[in-house]
Coordinates of C-alpha atoms and ligand atoms in Angstrom, one line a residue:
X18 CA -65.2 -25.7 -23.0
X19 CA -64.5 -28.1 -20.3
X20 CA -61.4 -28.7 -18.5
X21 CA -59.9 -31.9 -19.7
X22 CA -58.0 -32.4 -16.5
X23 CA -60.8 -31.7 -14.4
X24 CA -63.4 -34.1 -16.4
X25 CA -60.5 -36.8 -16.5
X26 CA -60.7 -36.4 -12.7
X27 CA -64.4 -36.9 -12.4
X28 CA -64.6 -39.7 -15.1
X29 CA -61.7 -41.5 -13.1
X30 CA -63.5 -40.9 -9.4
X31 CA -67.2 -41.3 -10.3
X32 CA -67.5 -44.3 -8.1
X33 CA -65.6 -42.5 -5.1
X34 CA -67.6 -39.5 -5.6
X35 CA -70.9 -41.3 -5.7
X36 CA -69.9 -43.1 -2.4
X37 CA -68.8 -39.7 -0.9
X38 CA -72.2 -38.0 -2.0
X39 CA -74.3 -41.0 -0.7
X40 CA -76.7 -40.3 1.9
X41 CA -75.9 -36.4 2.2
X42 CA -79.2 -34.7 2.5
X43 CA -78.9 -31.1 1.1
X44 CA -81.2 -28.9 3.1
X45 CA -81.2 -26.1 0.3
X46 CA -82.4 -28.7 -2.3
X47 CA -85.2 -30.0 0.1
X48 CA -86.4 -26.3 0.3
X49 CA -86.3 -25.7 -3.4
X50 CA -88.5 -28.9 -3.9
X51 CA -90.6 -27.4 -1.4
X52 CA -91.0 -24.0 -3.3
X53 CA -91.5 -25.4 -6.7
X54 CA -94.7 -26.2 -8.3
X55 CA -95.7 -29.9 -8.9
X56 CA -94.1 -31.4 -11.9
X57 CA -91.7 -28.6 -12.6
X58 CA -89.0 -29.3 -14.8
X59 CA -85.4 -29.0 -13.3
X60 CA -82.2 -28.8 -14.9
X61 CA -79.3 -30.4 -12.7
X62 CA -76.3 -28.7 -14.2
X63 CA -73.1 -30.6 -13.6
X64 CA -75.2 -33.4 -12.0
X65 CA -72.3 -35.6 -11.1
X66 CA -73.5 -39.1 -10.4
X67 CA -77.1 -37.8 -10.1
X68 CA -77.6 -37.9 -6.2
X69 CA -79.6 -34.6 -6.4
X70 CA -81.4 -35.6 -9.7
X71 CA -82.5 -38.8 -8.3
X72 CA -84.3 -37.1 -5.2
X73 CA -85.8 -34.5 -7.5
X74 CA -87.1 -37.4 -9.7
X75 CA -88.6 -39.2 -6.6
X76 CA -90.3 -36.1 -5.6
X77 CA -92.2 -36.0 -8.9
X78 CA -90.2 -33.5 -10.6
X79 CA -89.1 -33.7 -14.4
X80 CA -85.5 -33.8 -14.4
X81 CA -82.7 -33.3 -17.0
X82 CA -79.3 -34.0 -15.9
X83 CA -76.3 -32.6 -17.5
X84 CA -72.7 -33.2 -17.2
X85 CA -69.3 -33.3 -19.1
X86 CA -68.2 -36.4 -17.5
X87 CA -69.2 -39.5 -19.4
X88 CA -68.7 -41.8 -16.2
X89 CA -70.6 -39.5 -13.7
X90 CA -73.5 -39.3 -16.4
X91 CA -73.4 -43.1 -16.6
X92 CA -74.2 -43.1 -12.6
X93 CA -76.8 -40.7 -13.0
X94 CA -78.6 -42.6 -16.0
X95 CA -79.2 -45.4 -13.4
X96 CA -81.3 -43.1 -11.5
X97 CA -85.2 -43.6 -12.4
X98 CA -86.9 -40.9 -14.2
X99 CA -83.9 -38.7 -14.9
X100 CA -83.0 -37.7 -18.5
X101 CA -79.2 -37.5 -19.0
X102 CA -77.4 -35.1 -21.5
X103 CA -73.6 -35.4 -22.1
X104 CA -72.7 -31.8 -22.8
X105 CA -70.4 -28.8 -21.1
X106 CA -71.8 -25.7 -19.9
X107 CA -71.1 -24.1 -22.9
X108 CA -73.4 -26.2 -24.9
X109 CA -76.5 -25.2 -22.9
X110 CA -78.7 -23.9 -25.7
X111 CA -82.2 -24.6 -24.4
X112 CA -84.8 -21.5 -24.4
X113 CA -87.4 -21.1 -21.6
X114 CA -87.4 -24.7 -20.8
X115 CA -86.9 -25.1 -17.3
X116 CA -88.5 -23.8 -14.0
X117 CA -85.3 -24.4 -11.9
X118 CA -81.5 -24.7 -12.7
X119 CA -79.5 -26.5 -9.7
X120 CA -75.8 -26.2 -10.4
X121 CA -74.5 -27.6 -7.0
X122 CA -70.5 -27.3 -6.9
X123 CA -70.2 -27.4 -10.6
X124 CA -70.1 -23.9 -12.1
X125 CA -66.8 -23.4 -10.0
X126 CA -65.0 -25.6 -12.7
X127 CA -65.5 -22.8 -15.4
X128 CA -63.3 -20.3 -16.1
X129 CA -63.8 -16.9 -15.0
X130 CA -63.8 -15.5 -18.5
X131 CA -66.7 -17.9 -19.6
X132 CA -68.9 -17.6 -16.5
X133 CA -70.9 -14.3 -17.6
X134 CA -71.8 -16.6 -20.9
X135 CA -73.0 -19.4 -18.7
X136 CA -75.1 -17.1 -16.7
X137 CA -76.6 -15.7 -19.8
X138 CA -77.3 -19.2 -21.2
X139 CA -78.7 -20.2 -17.9
X140 CA -81.1 -17.1 -18.0
X141 CA -82.1 -17.9 -21.4
X142 CA -82.8 -21.4 -20.3
X143 CA -85.1 -20.6 -17.7
X144 CA -88.7 -19.8 -18.1
X145 CA -89.5 -15.9 -16.8
X146 CA -89.5 -16.1 -13.0
X147 CA -87.5 -19.3 -12.9
X148 CA -84.9 -19.9 -10.2
X149 CA -81.1 -20.7 -10.2
X150 CA -79.6 -22.1 -7.3
X151 CA -76.0 -22.7 -7.4
X152 CA -72.9 -23.4 -4.9
X153 CA -69.5 -22.0 -5.2
X154 CA -66.4 -22.0 -3.2
X155 CA -65.6 -18.5 -2.0
X156 CA -62.2 -16.6 -2.6
X157 CA -60.4 -15.0 -5.3
X158 CA -59.0 -15.9 -8.7
X159 CA -58.5 -19.1 -10.3
X160 CA -56.3 -22.3 -9.9
X161 CA -55.9 -26.0 -9.7
X162 CA -56.5 -27.8 -6.3
X163 CA -54.2 -30.6 -5.2
X164 CA -56.3 -33.2 -7.2
X165 CA -55.5 -31.1 -10.4
X166 CA -59.1 -29.9 -10.8
X167 CA -59.6 -26.4 -12.2
X168 CA -61.4 -23.8 -10.0
X169 CA -62.7 -20.4 -10.0
X170 CA -63.4 -18.6 -6.7
X171 CA -65.6 -15.8 -6.0
X172 CA -66.9 -13.2 -3.4
X173 CA -70.4 -12.7 -3.2
X174 CA -70.1 -8.9 -4.5
X175 CA -68.6 -10.1 -7.5
X176 CA -71.1 -12.9 -8.0
X177 CA -74.1 -10.5 -7.5
X178 CA -72.5 -8.1 -9.9
X179 CA -72.5 -10.9 -12.5
X180 CA -75.9 -12.2 -11.9
X181 CA -77.6 -8.7 -12.3
X182 CA -75.4 -8.2 -15.4
X183 CA -77.0 -11.5 -16.7
X184 CA -80.6 -10.2 -15.8
X185 CA -81.1 -12.0 -12.7
X186 CA -82.4 -10.9 -9.2
X187 CA -80.4 -12.2 -6.4
X188 CA -82.9 -13.2 -3.8
X189 CA -81.0 -15.2 -1.2
X190 CA -77.3 -15.8 -0.3
X191 CA -76.1 -18.3 2.4
X192 CA -72.6 -19.2 3.7
X193 CA -71.3 -22.5 4.7
X194 CA -68.1 -24.8 5.1
X195 CA -67.5 -27.9 3.2
X196 CA -64.9 -30.5 3.0
X197 CA -64.7 -32.2 -0.3
X198 CA -62.4 -34.7 -2.0
X199 CA -59.2 -32.7 -1.7
X200 CA -59.7 -33.0 2.2
X201 CA -59.4 -29.5 3.2
X202 CA -62.3 -27.6 4.7
X203 CA -63.4 -24.6 2.5
X204 CA -65.9 -21.7 2.6
X205 CA -68.8 -21.8 0.3
X206 CA -71.7 -19.7 -0.7
X207 CA -75.1 -20.8 -1.9
X208 CA -76.8 -18.3 -4.4
X209 CA -80.6 -18.2 -5.2
X210 CA -81.5 -15.9 -8.2
X211 CA -84.5 -15.3 -10.2
X212 CA -84.6 -14.9 -14.0
Ligands
SAM17 C1 -68.1 -31.3 -7.5 S1 -68.9 -32.2 -8.8 C2 -70.5 -31.8 -8.3 C3 -71.6 -32.9 -8.9 C4 -73.1 -32.8 -8.2 N1 -73.6 -31.5 -8.6 C5 -72.9 -32.8 -6.8 O1 -73.7 -31.8 -6.2 O2 -72.9 -33.8 -6.3 C6 -68.7 -31.2 -10.2 C7 -69.4 -31.8 -11.5 O3 -69.2 -30.7 -12.4 C8 -68.9 -31.4 -13.7 N2 -68.3 -30.4 -14.6 C9 -67.1 -29.9 -14.5 N3 -67.0 -29.0 -15.5 C10 -68.0 -29.2 -16.3 C11 -68.3 -28.4 -17.5 N4 -67.7 -27.5 -18.1 N5 -69.7 -28.7 -18.3 C12 -70.4 -29.6 -17.5 N6 -70.2 -30.3 -16.4 C13 -69.1 -30.1 -15.8 C14 -68.0 -32.5 -13.4 O4 -67.9 -33.4 -14.3 C15 -68.7 -32.9 -11.9 O5 -69.6 -34.1 -12.0

């Protein structure tokens, strides 16, 4: 299930979000692209306007870009070489289909109660040894930001436990700070885990 208010926000703000993301080079994405074999199939889960999907496609990877916001997907569909899929996280039902799942600041919009099922579905969707890289804001609990988007916040120990329970091996944890659309600087973590 996706949160209606959150998806409505992204539908209404897809253009503004695209402008915000434009020109931003994600060093973790560049490193992922260097590590993947040529032609690998990558799922950009919660792809937004497809900035990262486009970069992956330009580098020669096969890209499936999935998002619950139709307007975000409309932007992503304009990126050459990107296959789009309008679906929420709970609709992911692929089996051993992807070499990598890239979920940049998207899974943080799922309720905590649904997160273990999403991790299990991602694990199933990855080929054996496939890699999941995702970023989330750190903290505790759930709630809405000042733009009415729903967020779940996690500490690293909590994430590690959930990933291990889903069958992942956590291989890297990186910390950073980001200022998003709500305008406040927040701490985040980028986690790399292997299936
Ligand atoms: C902060 S944006 C990140 C977009 C993109 N990954 C990026 O890094 O620019 C969060 C995205 O997650 C999507 N999203 C939120 N809840 C979702 C859900 N339940 N299923 C699929 N996509 C969802 C939103 O529509 C939005 O495009």
